[in-house]
mmCIF file of C-alpha atoms in Angstrom:
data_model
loop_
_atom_site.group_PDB
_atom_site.id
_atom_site.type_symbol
_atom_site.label_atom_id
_atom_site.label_comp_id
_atom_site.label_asym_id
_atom_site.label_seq_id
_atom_site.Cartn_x
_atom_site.Cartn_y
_atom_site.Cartn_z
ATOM 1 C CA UNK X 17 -9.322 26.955 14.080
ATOM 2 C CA UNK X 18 -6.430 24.991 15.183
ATOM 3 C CA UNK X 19 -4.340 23.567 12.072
ATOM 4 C CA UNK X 20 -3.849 19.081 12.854
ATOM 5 C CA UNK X 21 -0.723 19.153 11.590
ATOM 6 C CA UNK X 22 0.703 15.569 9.937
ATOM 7 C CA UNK X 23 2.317 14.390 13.528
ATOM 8 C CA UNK X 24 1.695 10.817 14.039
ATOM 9 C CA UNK X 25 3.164 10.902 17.475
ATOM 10 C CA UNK X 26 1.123 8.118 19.436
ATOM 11 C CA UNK X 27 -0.552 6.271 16.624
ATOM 12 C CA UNK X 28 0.007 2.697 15.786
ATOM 13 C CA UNK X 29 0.537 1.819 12.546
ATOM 14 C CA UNK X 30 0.921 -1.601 10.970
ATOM 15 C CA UNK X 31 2.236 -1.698 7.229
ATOM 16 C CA UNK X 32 2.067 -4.626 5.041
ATOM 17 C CA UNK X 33 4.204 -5.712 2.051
ATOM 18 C CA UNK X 34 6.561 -3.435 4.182
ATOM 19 C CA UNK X 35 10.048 -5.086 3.792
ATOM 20 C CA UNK X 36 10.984 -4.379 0.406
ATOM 21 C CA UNK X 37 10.141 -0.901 -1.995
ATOM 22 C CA UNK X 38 7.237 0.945 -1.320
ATOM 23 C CA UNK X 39 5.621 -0.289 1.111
ATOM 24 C CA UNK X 40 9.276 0.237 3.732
ATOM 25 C CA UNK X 41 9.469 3.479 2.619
ATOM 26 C CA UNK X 42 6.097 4.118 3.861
ATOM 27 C CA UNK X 43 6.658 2.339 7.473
ATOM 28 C CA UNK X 44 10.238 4.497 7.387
ATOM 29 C CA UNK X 45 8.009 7.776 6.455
ATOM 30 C CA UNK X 46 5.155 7.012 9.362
ATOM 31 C CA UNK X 47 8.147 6.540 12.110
ATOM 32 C CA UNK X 48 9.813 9.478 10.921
ATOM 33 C CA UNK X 49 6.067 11.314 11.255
ATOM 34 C CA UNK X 50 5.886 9.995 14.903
ATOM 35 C CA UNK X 51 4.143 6.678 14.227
ATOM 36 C CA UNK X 52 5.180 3.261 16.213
ATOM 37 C CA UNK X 53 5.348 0.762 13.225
ATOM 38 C CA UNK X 54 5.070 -2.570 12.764
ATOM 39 C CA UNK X 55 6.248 -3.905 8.924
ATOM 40 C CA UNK X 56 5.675 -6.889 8.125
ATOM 41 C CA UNK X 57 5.909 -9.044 5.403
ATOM 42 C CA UNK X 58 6.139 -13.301 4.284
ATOM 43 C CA UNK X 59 9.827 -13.160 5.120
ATOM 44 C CA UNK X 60 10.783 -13.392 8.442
ATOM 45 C CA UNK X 61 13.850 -12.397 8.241
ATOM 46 C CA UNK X 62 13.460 -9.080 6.082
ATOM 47 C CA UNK X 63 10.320 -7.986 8.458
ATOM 48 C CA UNK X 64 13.038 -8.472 11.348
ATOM 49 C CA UNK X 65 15.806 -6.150 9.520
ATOM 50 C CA UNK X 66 12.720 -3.377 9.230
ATOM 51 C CA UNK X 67 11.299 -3.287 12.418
ATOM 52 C CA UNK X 68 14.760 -2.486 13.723
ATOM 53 C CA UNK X 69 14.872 0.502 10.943
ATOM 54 C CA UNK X 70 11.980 1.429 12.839
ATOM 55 C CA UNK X 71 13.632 1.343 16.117
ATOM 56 C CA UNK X 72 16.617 2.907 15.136
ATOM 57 C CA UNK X 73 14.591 5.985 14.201
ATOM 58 C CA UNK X 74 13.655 6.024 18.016
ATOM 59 C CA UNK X 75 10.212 4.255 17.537
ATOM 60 C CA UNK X 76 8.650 0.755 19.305
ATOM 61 C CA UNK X 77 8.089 -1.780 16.544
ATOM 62 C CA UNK X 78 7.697 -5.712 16.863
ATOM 63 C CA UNK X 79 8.862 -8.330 14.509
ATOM 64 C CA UNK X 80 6.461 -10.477 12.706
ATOM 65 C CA UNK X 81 6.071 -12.334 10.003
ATOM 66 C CA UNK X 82 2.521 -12.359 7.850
ATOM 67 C CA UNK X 83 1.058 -13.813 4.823
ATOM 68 C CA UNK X 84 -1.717 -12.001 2.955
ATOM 69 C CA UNK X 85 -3.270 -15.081 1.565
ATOM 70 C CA UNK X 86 -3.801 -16.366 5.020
ATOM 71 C CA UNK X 87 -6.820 -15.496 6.870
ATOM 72 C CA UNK X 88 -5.431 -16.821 10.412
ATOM 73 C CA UNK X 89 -1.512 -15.258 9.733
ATOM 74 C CA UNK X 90 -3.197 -11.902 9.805
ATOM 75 C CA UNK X 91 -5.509 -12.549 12.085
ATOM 76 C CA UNK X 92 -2.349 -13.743 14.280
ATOM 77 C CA UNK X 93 -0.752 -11.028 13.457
ATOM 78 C CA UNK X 94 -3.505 -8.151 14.576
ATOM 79 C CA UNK X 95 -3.837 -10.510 18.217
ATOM 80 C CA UNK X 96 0.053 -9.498 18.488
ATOM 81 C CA UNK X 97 0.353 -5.975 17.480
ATOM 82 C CA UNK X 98 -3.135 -5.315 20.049
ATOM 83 C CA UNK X 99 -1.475 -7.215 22.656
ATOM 84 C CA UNK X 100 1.200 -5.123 22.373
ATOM 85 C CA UNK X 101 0.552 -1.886 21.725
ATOM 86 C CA UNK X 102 -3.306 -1.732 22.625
ATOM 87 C CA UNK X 103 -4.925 -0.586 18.986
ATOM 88 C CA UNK X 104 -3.685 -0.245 15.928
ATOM 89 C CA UNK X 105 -4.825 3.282 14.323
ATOM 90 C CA UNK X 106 -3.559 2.425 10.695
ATOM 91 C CA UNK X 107 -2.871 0.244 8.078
ATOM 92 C CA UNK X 108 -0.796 0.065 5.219
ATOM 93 C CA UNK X 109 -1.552 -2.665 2.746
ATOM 94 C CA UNK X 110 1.186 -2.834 0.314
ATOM 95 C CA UNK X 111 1.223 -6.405 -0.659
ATOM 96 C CA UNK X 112 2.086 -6.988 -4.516
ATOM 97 C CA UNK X 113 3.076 -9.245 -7.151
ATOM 98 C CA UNK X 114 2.741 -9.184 -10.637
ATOM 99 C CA UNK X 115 4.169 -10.833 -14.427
ATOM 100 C CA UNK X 116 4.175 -9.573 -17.637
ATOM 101 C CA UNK X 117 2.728 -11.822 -19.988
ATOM 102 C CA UNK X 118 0.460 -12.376 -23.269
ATOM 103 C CA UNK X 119 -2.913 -12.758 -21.538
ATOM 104 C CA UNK X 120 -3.840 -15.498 -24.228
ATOM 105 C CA UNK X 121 -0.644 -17.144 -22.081
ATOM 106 C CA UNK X 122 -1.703 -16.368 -18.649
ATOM 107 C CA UNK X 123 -2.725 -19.704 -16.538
ATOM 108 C CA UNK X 124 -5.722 -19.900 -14.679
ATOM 109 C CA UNK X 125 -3.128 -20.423 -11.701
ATOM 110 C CA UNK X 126 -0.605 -17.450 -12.356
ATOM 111 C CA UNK X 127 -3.982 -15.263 -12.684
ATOM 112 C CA UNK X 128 -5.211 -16.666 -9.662
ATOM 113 C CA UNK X 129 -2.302 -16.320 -7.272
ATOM 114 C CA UNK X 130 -2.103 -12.272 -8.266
ATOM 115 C CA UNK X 131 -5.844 -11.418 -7.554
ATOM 116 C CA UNK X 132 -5.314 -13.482 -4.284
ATOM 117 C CA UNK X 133 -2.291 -11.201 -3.231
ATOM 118 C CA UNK X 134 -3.441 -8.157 -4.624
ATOM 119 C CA UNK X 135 -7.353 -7.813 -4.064
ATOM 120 C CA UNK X 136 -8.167 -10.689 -2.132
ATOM 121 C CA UNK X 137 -5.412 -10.301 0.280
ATOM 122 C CA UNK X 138 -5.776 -6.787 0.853
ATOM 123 C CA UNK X 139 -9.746 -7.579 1.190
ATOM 124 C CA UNK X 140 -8.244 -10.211 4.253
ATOM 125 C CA UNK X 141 -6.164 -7.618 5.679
ATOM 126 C CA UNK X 142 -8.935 -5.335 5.981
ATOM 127 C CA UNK X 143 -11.388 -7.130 7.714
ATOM 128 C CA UNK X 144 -9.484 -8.323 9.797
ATOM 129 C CA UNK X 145 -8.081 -5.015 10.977
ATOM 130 C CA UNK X 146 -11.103 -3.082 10.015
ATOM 131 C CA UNK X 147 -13.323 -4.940 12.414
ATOM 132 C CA UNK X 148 -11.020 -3.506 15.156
ATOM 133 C CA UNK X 149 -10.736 -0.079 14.001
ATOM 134 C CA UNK X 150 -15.003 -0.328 13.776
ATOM 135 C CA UNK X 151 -14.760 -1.144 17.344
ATOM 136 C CA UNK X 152 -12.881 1.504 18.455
ATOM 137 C CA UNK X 153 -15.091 4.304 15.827
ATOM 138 C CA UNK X 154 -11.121 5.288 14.680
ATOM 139 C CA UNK X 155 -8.924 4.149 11.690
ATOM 140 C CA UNK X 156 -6.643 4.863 8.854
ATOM 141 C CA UNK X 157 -6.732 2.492 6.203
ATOM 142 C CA UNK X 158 -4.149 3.120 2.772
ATOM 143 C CA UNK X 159 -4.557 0.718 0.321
ATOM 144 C CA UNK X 160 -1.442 0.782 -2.732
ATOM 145 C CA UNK X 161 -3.580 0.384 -5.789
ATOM 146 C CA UNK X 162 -1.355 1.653 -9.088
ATOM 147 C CA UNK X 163 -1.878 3.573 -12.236
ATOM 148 C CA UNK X 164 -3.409 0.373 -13.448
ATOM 149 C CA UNK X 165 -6.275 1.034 -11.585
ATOM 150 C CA UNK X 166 -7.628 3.480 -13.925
ATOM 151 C CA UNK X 167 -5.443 2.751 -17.094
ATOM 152 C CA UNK X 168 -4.145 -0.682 -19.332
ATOM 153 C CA UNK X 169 -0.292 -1.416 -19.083
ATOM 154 C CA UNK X 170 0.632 -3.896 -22.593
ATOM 155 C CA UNK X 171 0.312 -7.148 -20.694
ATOM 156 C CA UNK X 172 -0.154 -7.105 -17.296
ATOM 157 C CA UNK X 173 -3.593 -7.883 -17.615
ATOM 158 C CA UNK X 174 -3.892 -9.588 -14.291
ATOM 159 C CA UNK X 175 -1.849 -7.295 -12.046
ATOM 160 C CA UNK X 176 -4.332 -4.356 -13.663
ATOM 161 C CA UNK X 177 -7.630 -6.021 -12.903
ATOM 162 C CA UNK X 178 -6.352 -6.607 -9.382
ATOM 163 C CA UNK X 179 -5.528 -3.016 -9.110
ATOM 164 C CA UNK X 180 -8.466 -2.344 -10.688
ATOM 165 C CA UNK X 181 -10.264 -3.876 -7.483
ATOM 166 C CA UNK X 182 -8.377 -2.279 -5.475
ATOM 167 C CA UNK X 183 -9.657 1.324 -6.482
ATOM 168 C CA UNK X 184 -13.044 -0.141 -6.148
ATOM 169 C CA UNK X 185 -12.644 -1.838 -2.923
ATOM 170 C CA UNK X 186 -11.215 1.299 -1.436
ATOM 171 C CA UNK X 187 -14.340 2.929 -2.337
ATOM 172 C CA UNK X 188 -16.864 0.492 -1.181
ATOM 173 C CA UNK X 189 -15.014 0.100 2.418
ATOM 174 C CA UNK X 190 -14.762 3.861 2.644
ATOM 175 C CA UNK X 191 -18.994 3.919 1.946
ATOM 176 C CA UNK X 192 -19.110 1.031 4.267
ATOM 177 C CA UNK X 193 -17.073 2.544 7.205
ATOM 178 C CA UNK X 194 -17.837 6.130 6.975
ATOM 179 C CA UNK X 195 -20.122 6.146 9.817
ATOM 180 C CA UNK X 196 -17.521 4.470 12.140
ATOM 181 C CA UNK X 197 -14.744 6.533 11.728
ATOM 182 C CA UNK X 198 -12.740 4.795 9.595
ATOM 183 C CA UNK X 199 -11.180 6.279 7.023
ATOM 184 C CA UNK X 200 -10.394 4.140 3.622
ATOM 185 C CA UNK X 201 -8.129 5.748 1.014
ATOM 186 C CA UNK X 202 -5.834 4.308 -1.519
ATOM 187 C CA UNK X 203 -2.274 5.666 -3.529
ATOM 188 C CA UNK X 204 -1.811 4.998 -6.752
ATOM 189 C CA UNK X 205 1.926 4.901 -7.949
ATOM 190 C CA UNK X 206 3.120 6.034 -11.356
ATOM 191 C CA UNK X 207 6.347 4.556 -11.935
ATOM 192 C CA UNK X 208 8.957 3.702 -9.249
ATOM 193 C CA UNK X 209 11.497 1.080 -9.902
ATOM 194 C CA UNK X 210 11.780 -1.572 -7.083
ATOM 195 C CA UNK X 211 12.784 -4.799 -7.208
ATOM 196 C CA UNK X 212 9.007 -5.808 -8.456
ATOM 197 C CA UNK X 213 9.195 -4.095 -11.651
ATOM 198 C CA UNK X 214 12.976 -2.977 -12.629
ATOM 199 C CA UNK X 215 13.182 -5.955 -15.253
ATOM 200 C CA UNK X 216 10.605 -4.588 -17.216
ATOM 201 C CA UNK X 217 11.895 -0.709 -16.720
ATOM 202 C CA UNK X 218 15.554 -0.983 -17.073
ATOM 203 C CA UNK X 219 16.949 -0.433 -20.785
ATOM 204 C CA UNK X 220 13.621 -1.019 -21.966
ATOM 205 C CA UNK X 221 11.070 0.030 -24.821
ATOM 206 C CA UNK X 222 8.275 -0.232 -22.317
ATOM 207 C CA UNK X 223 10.969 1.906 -19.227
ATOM 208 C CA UNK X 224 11.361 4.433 -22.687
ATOM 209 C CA UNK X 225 7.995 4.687 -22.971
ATOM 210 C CA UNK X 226 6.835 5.208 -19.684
ATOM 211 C CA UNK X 227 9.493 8.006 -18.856
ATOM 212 C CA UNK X 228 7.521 9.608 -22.478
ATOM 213 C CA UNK X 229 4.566 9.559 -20.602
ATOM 214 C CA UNK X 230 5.619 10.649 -17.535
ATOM 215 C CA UNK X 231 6.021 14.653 -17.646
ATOM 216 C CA UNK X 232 8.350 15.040 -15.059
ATOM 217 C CA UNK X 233 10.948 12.454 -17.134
ATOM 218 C CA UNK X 234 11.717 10.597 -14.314
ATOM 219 C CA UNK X 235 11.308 7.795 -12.573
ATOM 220 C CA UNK X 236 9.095 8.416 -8.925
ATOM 221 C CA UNK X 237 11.739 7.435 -5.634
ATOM 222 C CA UNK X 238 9.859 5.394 -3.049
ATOM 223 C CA UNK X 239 10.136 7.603 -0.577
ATOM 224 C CA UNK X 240 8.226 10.082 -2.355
ATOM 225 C CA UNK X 241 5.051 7.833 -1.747
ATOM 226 C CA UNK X 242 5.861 8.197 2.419
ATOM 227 C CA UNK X 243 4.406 11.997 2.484
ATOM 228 C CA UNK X 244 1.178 11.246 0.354
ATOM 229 C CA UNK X 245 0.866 8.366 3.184
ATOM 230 C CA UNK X 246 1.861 9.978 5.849
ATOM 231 C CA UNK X 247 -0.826 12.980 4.943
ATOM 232 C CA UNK X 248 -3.865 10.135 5.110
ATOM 233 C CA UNK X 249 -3.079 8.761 8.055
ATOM 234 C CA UNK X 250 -2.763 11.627 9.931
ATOM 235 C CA UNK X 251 -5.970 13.944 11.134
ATOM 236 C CA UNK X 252 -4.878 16.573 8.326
ATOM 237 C CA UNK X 253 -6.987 14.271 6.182
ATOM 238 C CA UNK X 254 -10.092 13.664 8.970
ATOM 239 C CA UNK X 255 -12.466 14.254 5.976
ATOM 240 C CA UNK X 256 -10.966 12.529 3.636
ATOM 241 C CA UNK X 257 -12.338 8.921 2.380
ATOM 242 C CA UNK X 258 -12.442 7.050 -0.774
ATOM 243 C CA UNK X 259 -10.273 9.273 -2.667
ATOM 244 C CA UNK X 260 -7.512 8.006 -5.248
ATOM 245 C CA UNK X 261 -4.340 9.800 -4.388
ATOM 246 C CA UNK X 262 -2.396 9.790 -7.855
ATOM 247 C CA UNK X 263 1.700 10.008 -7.325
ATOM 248 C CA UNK X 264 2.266 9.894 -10.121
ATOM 249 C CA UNK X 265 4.849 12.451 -11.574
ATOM 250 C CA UNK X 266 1.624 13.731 -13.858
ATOM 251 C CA UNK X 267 1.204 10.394 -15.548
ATOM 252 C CA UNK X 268 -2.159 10.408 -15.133
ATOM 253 C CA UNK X 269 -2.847 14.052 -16.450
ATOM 254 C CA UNK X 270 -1.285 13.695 -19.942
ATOM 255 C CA UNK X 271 -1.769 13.430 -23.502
ATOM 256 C CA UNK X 272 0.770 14.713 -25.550
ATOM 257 C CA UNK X 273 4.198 15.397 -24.285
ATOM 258 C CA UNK X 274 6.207 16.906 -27.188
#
């Protein structure tokens, strides 16, 4: 038996929430894996600077902006990456935004505008791309849920019940799409500092605390998400759907630490 290997040399990958933390490194980690990648993000002008990453590391790309909360922006977007490349064999969806806050304090708005990025825009992204893959009986689909999908964070309430939905969503479209080839899998973070989250790390009770819990005392890098991705979207991981792929620096394993 023949070993697949994690070369990504021919696929087409498009990666969302991909000009800023995570979700870069990831596109960064599929081109270096062989990948053509498209990032994308709302900003224009940041999902311009990363699709030329992308082609500096010898790989097509193509610039475009897109908007999770927008049905016809994605749907836009999908038209132009098939136009261009002729499939797209996986997606990234990486989108995020969250607060800390009381929950008593949390407006039906605020609450509102995180499920839509987190859950409901990731829901958006795959259809839209899912329908595709279904069509062509081949796909890769990572979704970036969080350790919040499976445990509280002190008040984040609404960034954890999005995540939350993620881990289940991941599961249901991995039941769903099973039968067509398409393969639905989500990562779930421990703690990297970006530029989401490195107010609430930095110098903090809550960054002290987490590091406690964390047995490798550290803080994750974000390119140390790209090989977990990297490993699901490539045919190393043919039979492998609906799984939550913790990276997590043993967060999720621990009690007590001392």
């Amino acid at each position: 038996m023949s070993f697949p290997g994690l070369d990504l040399t021919n696929r087409i990958a498009v990666v969302i929430g991909a000009t800023s933390g995570i979700g870069k490194a990831i596109a960064l980690g599929l081109a270096e894996a062989g990948a053509d990648v498209v990032p994308t993000g709302r900003r224009a002008k940041l999902a311009t600077e990363a699709a030329r990453e992308i082609e500096a590391r010898g790989r097509r790309s193509l610039a475009m902006a897109a908007d999770v909360t927008d049905s016809n922006s994605l749907q836009a977007l999908a038209d132009a990456v098939i136009k261009e490349f002729g499939q797209v064999d996986i997606l990234v969806n990486a989108a995020g935004r969250t607060v800390r806050r009381p929950t008593l304090e949390v407006s039906d708005d605020e609450w509102n505008a995180i499920m839509d990025t987190n859950l409901t825009g990731m829901l958006r992204a795959c259809r839209v791309f899912g329908r595709h893959m279904i069509e062509r009986r081949y796909g890769r689909i990572i979704n970036i849920g969080s350790l919040t999908s499976l445990v509280a964070l002190h008040e984040v309430a609404a960034y954890g019940a999005s995540k939350a939905g993620v881990a289940a969503l991941t599961k249901s479209l991995a039941v769903e799409w099973a039968p067509h080839g398409v393969c639905v899998n989500a990562i779930l973070p421990g703690v990297f500092r970006t530029a989401l989250n490195e107010g609430l790390l930095d110098g903090t009770d809550r960054g002290r605390e987490l590091l406690t819990r964390t047995p490798m005392r550290r803080f994750g890098q974000p390119e140390e998400v790209a090989g977990a991705a990297v490993f699901l979207a490539s045919e190393s991981a043919a039979f492998v759907t609906g799984h939550l792929l913790a990276v997590d620096g043993g967060f999720l394993a621990s009690g007590v630490n001392q």
